[in-house]
GROMACS .gro file of C-alpha atoms in nm:
model
  144
    1MET     CA    1  -0.985   4.127  -0.988
    2GLU     CA    2  -1.276   3.999  -1.207
    3LEU     CA    3  -1.383   3.622  -1.145
    4TRP     CA    4  -1.345   3.535  -1.511
    5ALA     CA    5  -0.967   3.641  -1.498
    6ILE     CA    6  -0.918   3.417  -1.190
    7TRP     CA    7  -1.073   3.117  -1.353
    8LEU     CA    8  -0.855   3.182  -1.665
    9ILE     CA    9  -0.525   3.191  -1.446
   10LEU     CA   10  -0.665   2.879  -1.270
   11ALA     CA   11  -0.677   2.710  -1.628
   12GLY     CA   12  -0.349   2.826  -1.722
   13VAL     CA   13  -0.193   2.680  -1.422
   14LEU     CA   14  -0.380   2.368  -1.452
   15LEU     CA   15  -0.268   2.326  -1.836
   16VAL     CA   16   0.097   2.378  -1.733
   17VAL     CA   17   0.083   2.129  -1.475
   18GLU     CA   18  -0.088   1.876  -1.711
   19MET     CA   19   0.202   1.940  -1.956
   20MET     CA   20   0.423   1.784  -1.689
   21THR     CA   21   0.198   1.500  -1.576
   22LEU     CA   22   0.039   1.404  -1.894
   23THR     CA   23  -0.257   1.228  -1.743
   24PHE     CA   24  -0.547   1.429  -1.893
   25TYR     CA   25  -0.730   1.470  -1.585
   26LEU     CA   26  -0.595   1.807  -1.528
   27LEU     CA   27  -0.665   1.887  -1.895
   28TRP     CA   28  -1.009   1.825  -1.847
   29ILE     CA   29  -1.039   2.049  -1.541
   30GLY     CA   30  -0.834   2.327  -1.717
   31ILE     CA   31  -1.097   2.306  -1.969
   32GLY     CA   32  -1.394   2.315  -1.725
   33ALA     CA   33  -1.236   2.622  -1.562
   34VAL     CA   34  -1.210   2.802  -1.895
   35VAL     CA   35  -1.596   2.721  -1.952
   36ALA     CA   36  -1.633   2.869  -1.586
   37ALA     CA   37  -1.460   3.163  -1.696
   38ALA     CA   38  -1.688   3.202  -1.990
   39VAL     CA   39  -1.995   3.189  -1.778
   40ALA     CA   40  -1.826   3.422  -1.539
   41LEU     CA   41  -1.791   3.698  -1.828
   42PHE     CA   42  -2.157   3.651  -1.910
   43VAL     CA   43  -2.329   3.588  -1.591
   44PRO     CA   44  -2.069   3.781  -1.326
   45ASP     CA   45  -2.294   3.761  -1.033
   46SER     CA   46  -2.337   3.358  -1.001
   47PHE     CA   47  -2.040   3.186  -0.869
   48VAL     CA   48  -2.271   2.885  -0.845
   49TRP     CA   49  -2.347   2.855  -1.226
   50GLN     CA   50  -1.981   2.908  -1.295
   51VAL     CA   51  -1.873   2.596  -1.091
   52LEU     CA   52  -2.189   2.406  -1.208
   53ALA     CA   53  -2.107   2.471  -1.573
   54GLY     CA   54  -1.728   2.398  -1.514
   55SER     CA   55  -1.806   2.064  -1.337
   56VAL     CA   56  -2.056   1.936  -1.606
   57VAL     CA   57  -1.791   2.000  -1.873
   58VAL     CA   58  -1.521   1.801  -1.654
   59LEU     CA   59  -1.767   1.504  -1.595
   60VAL     CA   60  -1.876   1.491  -1.963
   61LEU     CA   61  -1.501   1.507  -2.069
   62THR     CA   62  -1.401   1.221  -1.833
   63ALA     CA   63  -1.688   1.011  -1.896
   64PHE     CA   64  -1.661   1.024  -2.287
   65THR     CA   65  -1.287   0.984  -2.296
   66LYS     CA   66  -1.219   0.712  -2.063
   67PRO     CA   67  -1.350   0.452  -2.303
   68LEU     CA   68  -1.152   0.594  -2.571
   69THR     CA   69  -0.824   0.573  -2.353
   70ARG     CA   70  -0.896   0.224  -2.238
   71ARG     CA   71  -0.955   0.108  -2.591
   72PHE     CA   72  -0.613   0.277  -2.710
   73ARG     CA   73  -0.427   0.122  -2.422
   74THR     CA   74  -0.558  -0.226  -2.492
   75SER     CA   75  -0.481  -0.185  -2.866
   76ARG     CA   76  -0.233  -0.401  -3.046
   77GLY     CA   77   0.115  -0.221  -3.057
   78PHE     CA   78   0.084  -0.012  -2.740
   79THR     CA   79   0.326  -0.041  -2.493
   80ASP     CA   80   0.337   0.164  -2.180
   81ALA     CA   81   0.697   0.259  -2.063
   82VAL     CA   82   0.640   0.135  -1.736
   83ASP     CA   83   0.563  -0.231  -1.869
   84GLU     CA   84   0.919  -0.227  -2.019
   85LEU     CA   85   1.048  -0.232  -1.679
   86ILE     CA   86   0.959  -0.607  -1.624
   87GLY     CA   87   1.286  -0.836  -1.656
   88LYS     CA   88   1.524  -0.526  -1.573
   89GLN     CA   89   1.764  -0.531  -1.339
   90GLY     CA   90   1.817  -0.263  -1.044
   91THR     CA   91   1.979  -0.209  -0.710
   92VAL     CA   92   1.782  -0.143  -0.360
   93VAL     CA   93   1.837   0.204  -0.255
   94GLU     CA   94   1.637   0.170   0.079
   95SER     CA   95   1.594  -0.172   0.234
   96ILE     CA   96   1.270  -0.386   0.162
   97ARG     CA   97   1.118  -0.577   0.438
   98GLU     CA   98   0.823  -0.809   0.451
   99GLY     CA   99   0.521  -0.582   0.454
  100LYS     CA  100   0.726  -0.262   0.416
  101PRO     CA  101   0.800  -0.125   0.085
  102GLY     CA  102   1.138  -0.013   0.013
  103ILE     CA  103   1.308   0.197  -0.291
  104VAL     CA  104   1.480   0.044  -0.576
  105LYS     CA  105   1.659   0.229  -0.871
  106VAL     CA  106   1.618   0.070  -1.204
  107GLY     CA  107   1.803   0.257  -1.492
  108SER     CA  108   1.801   0.611  -1.386
  109GLU     CA  109   1.458   0.597  -1.192
  110THR     CA  110   1.382   0.543  -0.857
  111TRP     CA  111   1.078   0.335  -0.756
  112SER     CA  112   0.899   0.215  -0.454
  113ALA     CA  113   0.906  -0.172  -0.451
  114VAL     CA  114   0.775  -0.449  -0.250
  115SER     CA  115   0.913  -0.811  -0.240
  116ASP     CA  116   0.863  -1.141  -0.088
  117GLU     CA  117   1.202  -1.155   0.054
  118GLN     CA  118   1.384  -0.925   0.286
  119LEU     CA  119   1.633  -0.735   0.060
  120ALA     CA  120   1.928  -0.491   0.188
  121LYS     CA  121   2.065  -0.171   0.061
  122GLY     CA  122   2.273  -0.268  -0.230
  123ASP     CA  123   2.110  -0.580  -0.340
  124ALA     CA  124   2.081  -0.633  -0.696
  125VAL     CA  125   1.708  -0.698  -0.794
  126ILE     CA  126   1.511  -0.805  -1.097
  127VAL     CA  127   1.158  -0.653  -1.162
  128VAL     CA  128   0.908  -0.927  -1.207
  129GLU     CA  129   0.568  -0.734  -1.185
  130ARG     CA  130   0.441  -0.376  -1.164
  131GLY     CA  131   0.145  -0.253  -0.983
  132SER     CA  132   0.009   0.123  -1.027
  133ALA     CA  133   0.262   0.278  -0.794
  134LEU     CA  134   0.495  -0.028  -0.667
  135LEU     CA  135   0.715  -0.240  -0.861
  136LYS     CA  136   0.749  -0.619  -0.718
  137VAL     CA  137   1.108  -0.733  -0.731
  138LYS     CA  138   1.301  -1.041  -0.634
  139LYS     CA  139   1.678  -1.086  -0.575
  140TRP     CA  140   1.876  -1.120  -0.880
  141ARG     CA  141   2.094  -1.415  -0.895
  142GLY     CA  142   2.195  -1.395  -1.231
  143ASP     CA  143   1.941  -1.670  -1.336
  144VAL     CA  144   1.719  -1.485  -1.525
   0.00000   0.00000   0.00000
Protein backbone atom coordinates (compact mmCIF):
# COMPACT_ATOMS: atom_id res chain seq x y z
CA MET A 1 0.00 0.00 0.00
CA GLU A 2 1.24 3.46 -0.84
CA LEU A 3 2.36 5.63 2.08
CA TRP A 4 0.09 8.53 1.07
CA ALA A 5 -2.92 6.21 1.42
CA ILE A 6 -1.81 5.19 4.91
CA TRP A 7 -1.53 8.87 5.86
CA LEU A 8 -5.07 9.48 4.58
CA ILE A 9 -6.44 6.49 6.49
CA LEU A 10 -4.72 7.78 9.65
CA ALA A 11 -6.19 11.25 9.01
CA GLY A 12 -9.67 9.78 8.59
CA VAL A 13 -9.42 7.80 11.82
CA LEU A 14 -8.18 10.87 13.71
CA LEU A 15 -10.99 13.03 12.34
CA VAL A 16 -13.63 10.47 13.33
CA VAL A 17 -12.18 10.19 16.85
CA GLU A 18 -12.08 14.00 17.02
CA MET A 19 -15.81 14.13 16.32
CA MET A 20 -16.31 12.02 19.44
CA THR A 21 -14.02 14.05 21.71
CA LEU A 22 -14.47 17.65 20.47
CA THR A 23 -11.07 18.80 21.72
CA PHE A 24 -9.57 20.15 18.44
CA TYR A 25 -6.20 18.54 19.17
CA LEU A 26 -6.91 15.44 17.12
CA LEU A 27 -8.34 17.65 14.38
CA TRP A 28 -4.99 19.42 14.02
CA ILE A 29 -3.13 16.11 13.98
CA GLY A 30 -5.58 14.82 11.36
CA ILE A 31 -4.93 17.89 9.20
CA GLY A 32 -1.20 17.31 9.68
CA ALA A 33 -1.66 13.75 8.42
CA VAL A 34 -3.45 15.09 5.32
CA VAL A 35 -0.49 17.41 4.66
CA ALA A 36 1.89 14.48 5.15
CA ALA A 37 -0.19 12.52 2.61
CA ALA A 38 0.14 15.36 0.12
CA VAL A 39 3.91 15.45 0.63
CA ALA A 40 4.02 11.64 0.25
CA LEU A 41 2.18 11.97 -3.05
CA PHE A 42 4.78 14.39 -4.45
CA VAL A 43 7.92 13.16 -2.63
CA PRO A 44 7.22 9.43 -2.11
CA ASP A 45 10.72 8.41 -0.98
CA SER A 46 11.14 10.88 1.89
CA PHE A 47 9.35 9.77 5.06
CA VAL A 48 11.27 12.38 7.06
CA TRP A 49 9.87 15.24 4.95
CA GLN A 50 6.37 13.83 5.32
CA VAL A 51 6.61 13.68 9.11
CA LEU A 52 8.30 17.09 9.27
CA ALA A 53 5.63 18.78 7.10
CA GLY A 54 2.79 17.22 9.10
CA SER A 55 4.42 18.15 12.40
CA VAL A 56 4.98 21.77 11.37
CA VAL A 57 1.32 22.09 10.35
CA VAL A 58 0.16 20.64 13.68
CA LEU A 59 2.42 22.98 15.67
CA VAL A 60 1.36 26.06 13.70
CA LEU A 61 -2.35 25.24 14.02
CA THR A 62 -2.00 24.58 17.74
CA ALA A 63 0.03 27.75 18.34
CA PHE A 64 -2.37 30.02 16.46
CA THR A 65 -5.64 28.58 17.71
CA LYS A 66 -4.76 28.30 21.41
CA PRO A 67 -5.10 32.08 22.01
CA LEU A 68 -8.34 32.14 20.01
CA THR A 69 -9.92 29.34 22.03
CA ARG A 70 -8.72 30.92 25.28
CA ARG A 71 -10.30 34.24 24.29
CA PHE A 72 -13.52 32.49 23.31
CA ARG A 73 -13.73 30.62 26.62
CA THR A 74 -13.24 33.78 28.65
CA SER A 75 -15.71 35.84 26.61
CA ARG A 76 -18.93 37.08 28.14
CA GLY A 77 -21.78 34.61 27.83
CA PHE A 78 -19.66 31.47 27.42
CA THR A 79 -20.56 28.69 29.81
CA ASP A 80 -18.86 25.36 29.98
CA ALA A 81 -21.25 22.48 30.60
CA VAL A 82 -18.96 21.15 33.34
CA ASP A 83 -19.15 24.48 35.22
CA GLU A 84 -22.90 23.99 35.48
CA LEU A 85 -22.28 20.97 37.74
CA ILE A 86 -21.32 23.24 40.64
CA GLY A 87 -24.18 23.27 43.13
CA LYS A 88 -25.80 20.10 41.76
CA GLN A 89 -26.59 17.16 43.96
CA GLY A 90 -25.20 13.70 43.34
CA THR A 91 -24.71 10.30 44.91
CA VAL A 92 -21.49 8.53 45.89
CA VAL A 93 -21.05 5.39 43.75
CA GLU A 94 -17.60 4.43 45.07
CA SER A 95 -16.59 5.60 48.55
CA ILE A 96 -14.33 8.62 48.92
CA ARG A 97 -11.57 8.64 51.51
CA GLU A 98 -9.16 11.39 52.43
CA GLY A 99 -6.38 11.40 49.85
CA LYS A 100 -8.14 8.84 47.64
CA PRO A 101 -10.73 9.86 45.05
CA GLY A 102 -13.95 7.98 44.59
CA ILE A 103 -16.76 8.09 42.06
CA VAL A 104 -19.96 10.12 42.20
CA LYS A 105 -22.98 10.20 39.95
CA VAL A 106 -24.34 13.66 39.13
CA GLY A 107 -27.38 13.56 36.89
CA SER A 108 -26.73 10.79 34.39
CA GLU A 109 -22.92 11.13 34.43
CA THR A 110 -20.30 9.57 36.67
CA TRP A 111 -17.25 11.57 37.75
CA SER A 112 -14.13 11.00 39.80
CA ALA A 113 -14.43 13.08 42.95
CA VAL A 114 -12.50 14.10 46.04
CA SER A 115 -13.70 15.43 49.37
CA ASP A 116 -12.32 16.82 52.60
CA GLU A 117 -14.42 14.27 54.49
CA GLN A 118 -14.90 10.55 54.20
CA LEU A 119 -18.00 9.63 52.21
CA ALA A 120 -19.57 6.20 51.93
CA LYS A 121 -21.33 4.62 48.98
CA GLY A 122 -24.86 5.96 48.73
CA ASP A 123 -24.19 9.28 50.52
CA ALA A 124 -25.81 12.34 48.99
CA VAL A 125 -23.27 14.97 47.96
CA ILE A 126 -23.21 18.41 46.42
CA VAL A 127 -20.57 19.59 43.92
CA VAL A 128 -18.61 22.55 45.33
CA GLU A 129 -15.78 22.85 42.82
CA ARG A 130 -14.51 21.29 39.64
CA GLY A 131 -11.01 20.57 38.43
CA SER A 132 -9.94 19.41 35.00
CA ALA A 133 -10.74 15.76 35.73
CA LEU A 134 -12.08 15.71 39.30
CA LEU A 135 -15.06 17.17 41.08
CA LYS A 136 -14.74 18.35 44.67
CA VAL A 137 -17.81 17.41 46.67
CA LYS A 138 -19.09 17.66 50.21
CA LYS A 139 -21.80 15.78 52.03
CA TRP A 140 -25.24 17.18 51.28
CA ARG A 141 -27.14 18.03 54.41
CA GLY A 142 -30.06 19.84 52.81
CA ASP A 143 -28.71 23.29 53.75
CA VAL A 144 -27.54 24.28 50.27
